[in-house]
């Protein structure tokens, strides 16, 4: 009986402290930050803090898809901001193929919010694909094309 009372007292104290930490009062000003414990939102729930839609800049996302639309897509993650294409071979140069990975790193429309990686392979005589060097300017040209398209989309949206 005595041991159960000794156990109950700390449990009650911890519970009371946890409950007090979660308590908050409604702010009189809607723009004012509320106190209390913040828990992550569940999918489908409304939250004032979480932006709606994808987790990256929508103009960069759309512009990336538009710019590399001639290549087949292999993997697309709009929340992580990653687009990976499958291998693409130009019909005029069937012994060479390319793969592109686009990383959108920020929610703002900025030049440093975008990173492009280009991979190239050449077919050898026995028909095997071997990695080949890529001109670094190729990735820069794709980044610039994406940024130009993103600016066009932003202007068209009126932002």
PDB file of C-alpha atoms in Angstrom:
ATOM      1  CA  UNK A   1       0.000   0.000   0.000  1.00  0.00           C
ATOM      2  CA  UNK A   2       2.818   2.386   0.897  1.00  0.00           C
ATOM      3  CA  UNK A   3       4.765   1.557  -2.270  1.00  0.00           C
ATOM      4  CA  UNK A   4       1.754   2.297  -4.497  1.00  0.00           C
ATOM      5  CA  UNK A   5       1.434   5.752  -2.901  1.00  0.00           C
ATOM      6  CA  UNK A   6       5.118   6.402  -3.467  1.00  0.00           C
ATOM      7  CA  UNK A   7       4.708   5.434  -7.094  1.00  0.00           C
ATOM      8  CA  UNK A   8       1.490   7.434  -7.582  1.00  0.00           C
ATOM      9  CA  UNK A   9       2.904  10.745  -6.312  1.00  0.00           C
ATOM     10  CA  UNK A  10       5.658  11.098  -8.991  1.00  0.00           C
ATOM     11  CA  UNK A  11       3.236  10.001 -11.709  1.00  0.00           C
ATOM     12  CA  UNK A  12       0.729  12.663 -10.635  1.00  0.00           C
ATOM     13  CA  UNK A  13       3.446  15.333 -10.486  1.00  0.00           C
ATOM     14  CA  UNK A  14       4.801  14.480 -13.947  1.00  0.00           C
ATOM     15  CA  UNK A  15       1.270  14.421 -15.379  1.00  0.00           C
ATOM     16  CA  UNK A  16       0.477  17.801 -13.860  1.00  0.00           C
ATOM     17  CA  UNK A  17       3.669  19.319 -15.275  1.00  0.00           C
ATOM     18  CA  UNK A  18       3.005  17.875 -18.722  1.00  0.00           C
ATOM     19  CA  UNK A  19      -0.540  19.203 -18.691  1.00  0.00           C
ATOM     20  CA  UNK A  20       0.649  22.655 -17.605  1.00  0.00           C
ATOM     21  CA  UNK A  21       3.221  22.722 -20.417  1.00  0.00           C
ATOM     22  CA  UNK A  22       0.518  22.077 -22.995  1.00  0.00           C
ATOM     23  CA  UNK A  23      -1.770  24.829 -21.742  1.00  0.00           C
ATOM     24  CA  UNK A  24      -1.900  28.025 -23.752  1.00  0.00           C
ATOM     25  CA  UNK A  25      -4.177  30.979 -24.012  1.00  0.00           C
ATOM     26  CA  UNK A  26      -5.633  32.231 -27.259  1.00  0.00           C
ATOM     27  CA  UNK A  27      -3.881  35.373 -28.430  1.00  0.00           C
ATOM     28  CA  UNK A  28      -6.003  38.473 -28.832  1.00  0.00           C
ATOM     29  CA  UNK A  29      -4.116  39.330 -32.034  1.00  0.00           C
ATOM     30  CA  UNK A  30      -4.455  36.624 -34.748  1.00  0.00           C
ATOM     31  CA  UNK A  31      -0.920  37.364 -36.013  1.00  0.00           C
ATOM     32  CA  UNK A  32       0.541  36.794 -32.575  1.00  0.00           C
ATOM     33  CA  UNK A  33       2.375  33.502 -31.949  1.00  0.00           C
ATOM     34  CA  UNK A  34       0.616  31.045 -29.659  1.00  0.00           C
ATOM     35  CA  UNK A  35       2.495  29.334 -26.841  1.00  0.00           C
ATOM     36  CA  UNK A  36       2.417  25.705 -25.837  1.00  0.00           C
ATOM     37  CA  UNK A  37       3.675  22.487 -27.252  1.00  0.00           C
ATOM     38  CA  UNK A  38       3.702  22.129 -31.058  1.00  0.00           C
ATOM     39  CA  UNK A  39       3.019  18.731 -32.532  1.00  0.00           C
ATOM     40  CA  UNK A  40       3.478  17.819 -36.197  1.00  0.00           C
ATOM     41  CA  UNK A  41       0.338  17.970 -38.293  1.00  0.00           C
ATOM     42  CA  UNK A  42      -1.248  14.834 -39.599  1.00  0.00           C
ATOM     43  CA  UNK A  43      -1.985  14.456 -43.312  1.00  0.00           C
ATOM     44  CA  UNK A  44      -5.328  15.964 -44.149  1.00  0.00           C
ATOM     45  CA  UNK A  45      -5.406  18.207 -41.074  1.00  0.00           C
ATOM     46  CA  UNK A  46      -5.346  21.963 -41.328  1.00  0.00           C
ATOM     47  CA  UNK A  47      -2.368  23.890 -40.055  1.00  0.00           C
ATOM     48  CA  UNK A  48      -1.552  27.580 -40.217  1.00  0.00           C
ATOM     49  CA  UNK A  49       2.201  26.857 -40.248  1.00  0.00           C
ATOM     50  CA  UNK A  50       2.417  24.354 -43.087  1.00  0.00           C
ATOM     51  CA  UNK A  51       2.346  25.629 -46.684  1.00  0.00           C
ATOM     52  CA  UNK A  52      -0.139  23.863 -48.904  1.00  0.00           C
ATOM     53  CA  UNK A  53       0.985  21.935 -51.984  1.00  0.00           C
ATOM     54  CA  UNK A  54       4.439  20.661 -52.775  1.00  0.00           C
ATOM     55  CA  UNK A  55       7.456  21.127 -50.535  1.00  0.00           C
ATOM     56  CA  UNK A  56       9.552  23.120 -53.024  1.00  0.00           C
ATOM     57  CA  UNK A  57       9.206  26.232 -55.164  1.00  0.00           C
ATOM     58  CA  UNK A  58       6.322  25.541 -57.542  1.00  0.00           C
ATOM     59  CA  UNK A  59       7.771  27.674 -60.355  1.00  0.00           C
ATOM     60  CA  UNK A  60      11.090  25.803 -60.246  1.00  0.00           C
ATOM     61  CA  UNK A  61       9.245  22.487 -60.070  1.00  0.00           C
ATOM     62  CA  UNK A  62       7.023  23.216 -63.082  1.00  0.00           C
ATOM     63  CA  UNK A  63       9.924  24.736 -65.048  1.00  0.00           C
ATOM     64  CA  UNK A  64      12.083  21.672 -64.370  1.00  0.00           C
ATOM     65  CA  UNK A  65       9.382  19.344 -65.642  1.00  0.00           C
ATOM     66  CA  UNK A  66       8.818  21.550 -68.702  1.00  0.00           C
ATOM     67  CA  UNK A  67      12.527  21.795 -69.531  1.00  0.00           C
ATOM     68  CA  UNK A  68      13.271  18.075 -69.400  1.00  0.00           C
ATOM     69  CA  UNK A  69       9.864  16.957 -70.712  1.00  0.00           C
ATOM     70  CA  UNK A  70      11.454  15.319 -73.767  1.00  0.00           C
ATOM     71  CA  UNK A  71      13.153  12.771 -71.481  1.00  0.00           C
ATOM     72  CA  UNK A  72      11.262   9.893 -69.851  1.00  0.00           C
ATOM     73  CA  UNK A  73      10.824  10.306 -66.095  1.00  0.00           C
ATOM     74  CA  UNK A  74      12.087   7.590 -63.781  1.00  0.00           C
ATOM     75  CA  UNK A  75      11.518   9.048 -60.307  1.00  0.00           C
ATOM     76  CA  UNK A  76       9.619  12.143 -59.189  1.00  0.00           C
ATOM     77  CA  UNK A  77       9.414  13.417 -55.605  1.00  0.00           C
ATOM     78  CA  UNK A  78       7.625  16.801 -55.331  1.00  0.00           C
ATOM     79  CA  UNK A  79       8.012  16.951 -51.555  1.00  0.00           C
ATOM     80  CA  UNK A  80      11.740  16.225 -51.601  1.00  0.00           C
ATOM     81  CA  UNK A  81      12.291  18.248 -54.770  1.00  0.00           C
ATOM     82  CA  UNK A  82      13.948  15.510 -56.835  1.00  0.00           C
ATOM     83  CA  UNK A  83      13.357  14.638 -60.483  1.00  0.00           C
ATOM     84  CA  UNK A  84      15.299  11.742 -62.016  1.00  0.00           C
ATOM     85  CA  UNK A  85      14.959  10.924 -65.695  1.00  0.00           C
ATOM     86  CA  UNK A  86      15.446   7.563 -67.291  1.00  0.00           C
ATOM     87  CA  UNK A  87      18.182   7.186 -69.893  1.00  0.00           C
ATOM     88  CA  UNK A  88      17.446   9.130 -73.066  1.00  0.00           C
ATOM     89  CA  UNK A  89      19.131   8.519 -76.418  1.00  0.00           C
ATOM     90  CA  UNK A  90      18.802  11.061 -79.188  1.00  0.00           C
ATOM     91  CA  UNK A  91      17.530   9.190 -82.297  1.00  0.00           C
ATOM     92  CA  UNK A  92      20.260  10.907 -84.341  1.00  0.00           C
ATOM     93  CA  UNK A  93      23.013   9.612 -81.983  1.00  0.00           C
ATOM     94  CA  UNK A  94      21.916   6.132 -80.863  1.00  0.00           C
ATOM     95  CA  UNK A  95      25.342   5.255 -79.393  1.00  0.00           C
ATOM     96  CA  UNK A  96      25.088   7.943 -76.717  1.00  0.00           C
ATOM     97  CA  UNK A  97      22.541   8.394 -73.930  1.00  0.00           C
ATOM     98  CA  UNK A  98      21.926  10.844 -71.093  1.00  0.00           C
ATOM     99  CA  UNK A  99      20.289  10.844 -67.686  1.00  0.00           C
ATOM    100  CA  UNK A 100      19.448  14.002 -65.720  1.00  0.00           C
ATOM    101  CA  UNK A 101      18.781  14.525 -62.021  1.00  0.00           C
ATOM    102  CA  UNK A 102      17.288  17.824 -60.875  1.00  0.00           C
ATOM    103  CA  UNK A 103      17.388  18.838 -57.214  1.00  0.00           C
ATOM    104  CA  UNK A 104      15.219  21.736 -56.036  1.00  0.00           C
ATOM    105  CA  UNK A 105      16.735  22.810 -52.747  1.00  0.00           C
ATOM    106  CA  UNK A 106      14.548  25.674 -51.539  1.00  0.00           C
ATOM    107  CA  UNK A 107      11.034  27.075 -51.532  1.00  0.00           C
ATOM    108  CA  UNK A 108      12.244  30.391 -52.937  1.00  0.00           C
ATOM    109  CA  UNK A 109      12.854  31.167 -56.604  1.00  0.00           C
ATOM    110  CA  UNK A 110      16.622  31.628 -56.514  1.00  0.00           C
ATOM    111  CA  UNK A 111      19.529  30.454 -58.624  1.00  0.00           C
ATOM    112  CA  UNK A 112      21.107  28.554 -55.744  1.00  0.00           C
ATOM    113  CA  UNK A 113      17.843  26.705 -55.076  1.00  0.00           C
ATOM    114  CA  UNK A 114      18.518  24.461 -58.066  1.00  0.00           C
ATOM    115  CA  UNK A 115      21.125  21.810 -58.820  1.00  0.00           C
ATOM    116  CA  UNK A 116      21.338  19.684 -61.965  1.00  0.00           C
ATOM    117  CA  UNK A 117      23.455  16.574 -62.500  1.00  0.00           C
ATOM    118  CA  UNK A 118      23.939  15.129 -65.979  1.00  0.00           C
ATOM    119  CA  UNK A 119      25.189  11.613 -66.648  1.00  0.00           C
ATOM    120  CA  UNK A 120      26.334  10.346 -70.045  1.00  0.00           C
ATOM    121  CA  UNK A 121      27.086   6.918 -71.410  1.00  0.00           C
ATOM    122  CA  UNK A 122      28.475   5.694 -74.731  1.00  0.00           C
ATOM    123  CA  UNK A 123      27.873   2.316 -76.314  1.00  0.00           C
ATOM    124  CA  UNK A 124      30.996   0.289 -77.015  1.00  0.00           C
ATOM    125  CA  UNK A 125      31.454  -2.134 -79.924  1.00  0.00           C
ATOM    126  CA  UNK A 126      30.037  -5.176 -78.035  1.00  0.00           C
ATOM    127  CA  UNK A 127      26.927  -3.123 -77.163  1.00  0.00           C
ATOM    128  CA  UNK A 128      27.764  -2.349 -73.526  1.00  0.00           C
ATOM    129  CA  UNK A 129      27.078   1.089 -72.086  1.00  0.00           C
ATOM    130  CA  UNK A 130      30.137   2.764 -70.512  1.00  0.00           C
ATOM    131  CA  UNK A 131      30.204   5.956 -68.458  1.00  0.00           C
ATOM    132  CA  UNK A 132      31.577   8.959 -70.326  1.00  0.00           C
ATOM    133  CA  UNK A 133      32.542  12.469 -69.307  1.00  0.00           C
ATOM    134  CA  UNK A 134      30.018  15.257 -69.525  1.00  0.00           C
ATOM    135  CA  UNK A 135      30.863  18.821 -70.362  1.00  0.00           C
ATOM    136  CA  UNK A 136      30.194  20.764 -67.107  1.00  0.00           C
ATOM    137  CA  UNK A 137      28.567  23.500 -69.178  1.00  0.00           C
ATOM    138  CA  UNK A 138      25.722  21.092 -70.020  1.00  0.00           C
ATOM    139  CA  UNK A 139      24.392  21.090 -66.438  1.00  0.00           C
ATOM    140  CA  UNK A 140      24.786  24.884 -66.242  1.00  0.00           C
ATOM    141  CA  UNK A 141      22.847  25.307 -69.505  1.00  0.00           C
ATOM    142  CA  UNK A 142      20.014  23.120 -68.199  1.00  0.00           C
ATOM    143  CA  UNK A 143      19.939  25.059 -64.895  1.00  0.00           C
ATOM    144  CA  UNK A 144      19.771  28.347 -66.819  1.00  0.00           C
ATOM    145  CA  UNK A 145      16.960  27.038 -69.031  1.00  0.00           C
ATOM    146  CA  UNK A 146      15.001  25.938 -65.935  1.00  0.00           C
ATOM    147  CA  UNK A 147      15.543  29.299 -64.210  1.00  0.00           C
ATOM    148  CA  UNK A 148      14.474  31.202 -67.339  1.00  0.00           C
ATOM    149  CA  UNK A 149      11.315  29.108 -67.624  1.00  0.00           C
ATOM    150  CA  UNK A 150      10.592  29.557 -63.886  1.00  0.00           C
ATOM    151  CA  UNK A 151      10.836  33.337 -64.272  1.00  0.00           C
ATOM    152  CA  UNK A 152       8.442  33.180 -67.245  1.00  0.00           C
ATOM    153  CA  UNK A 153       5.963  31.139 -65.211  1.00  0.00           C
ATOM    154  CA  UNK A 154       6.207  33.563 -62.297  1.00  0.00           C
ATOM    155  CA  UNK A 155       5.600  36.572 -64.542  1.00  0.00           C
ATOM    156  CA  UNK A 156       2.641  34.821 -66.189  1.00  0.00           C
ATOM    157  CA  UNK A 157       1.182  34.064 -62.742  1.00  0.00           C
ATOM    158  CA  UNK A 158       1.435  37.736 -61.790  1.00  0.00           C
ATOM    159  CA  UNK A 159       3.628  37.247 -58.697  1.00  0.00           C
TER     160      UNK A 159
END
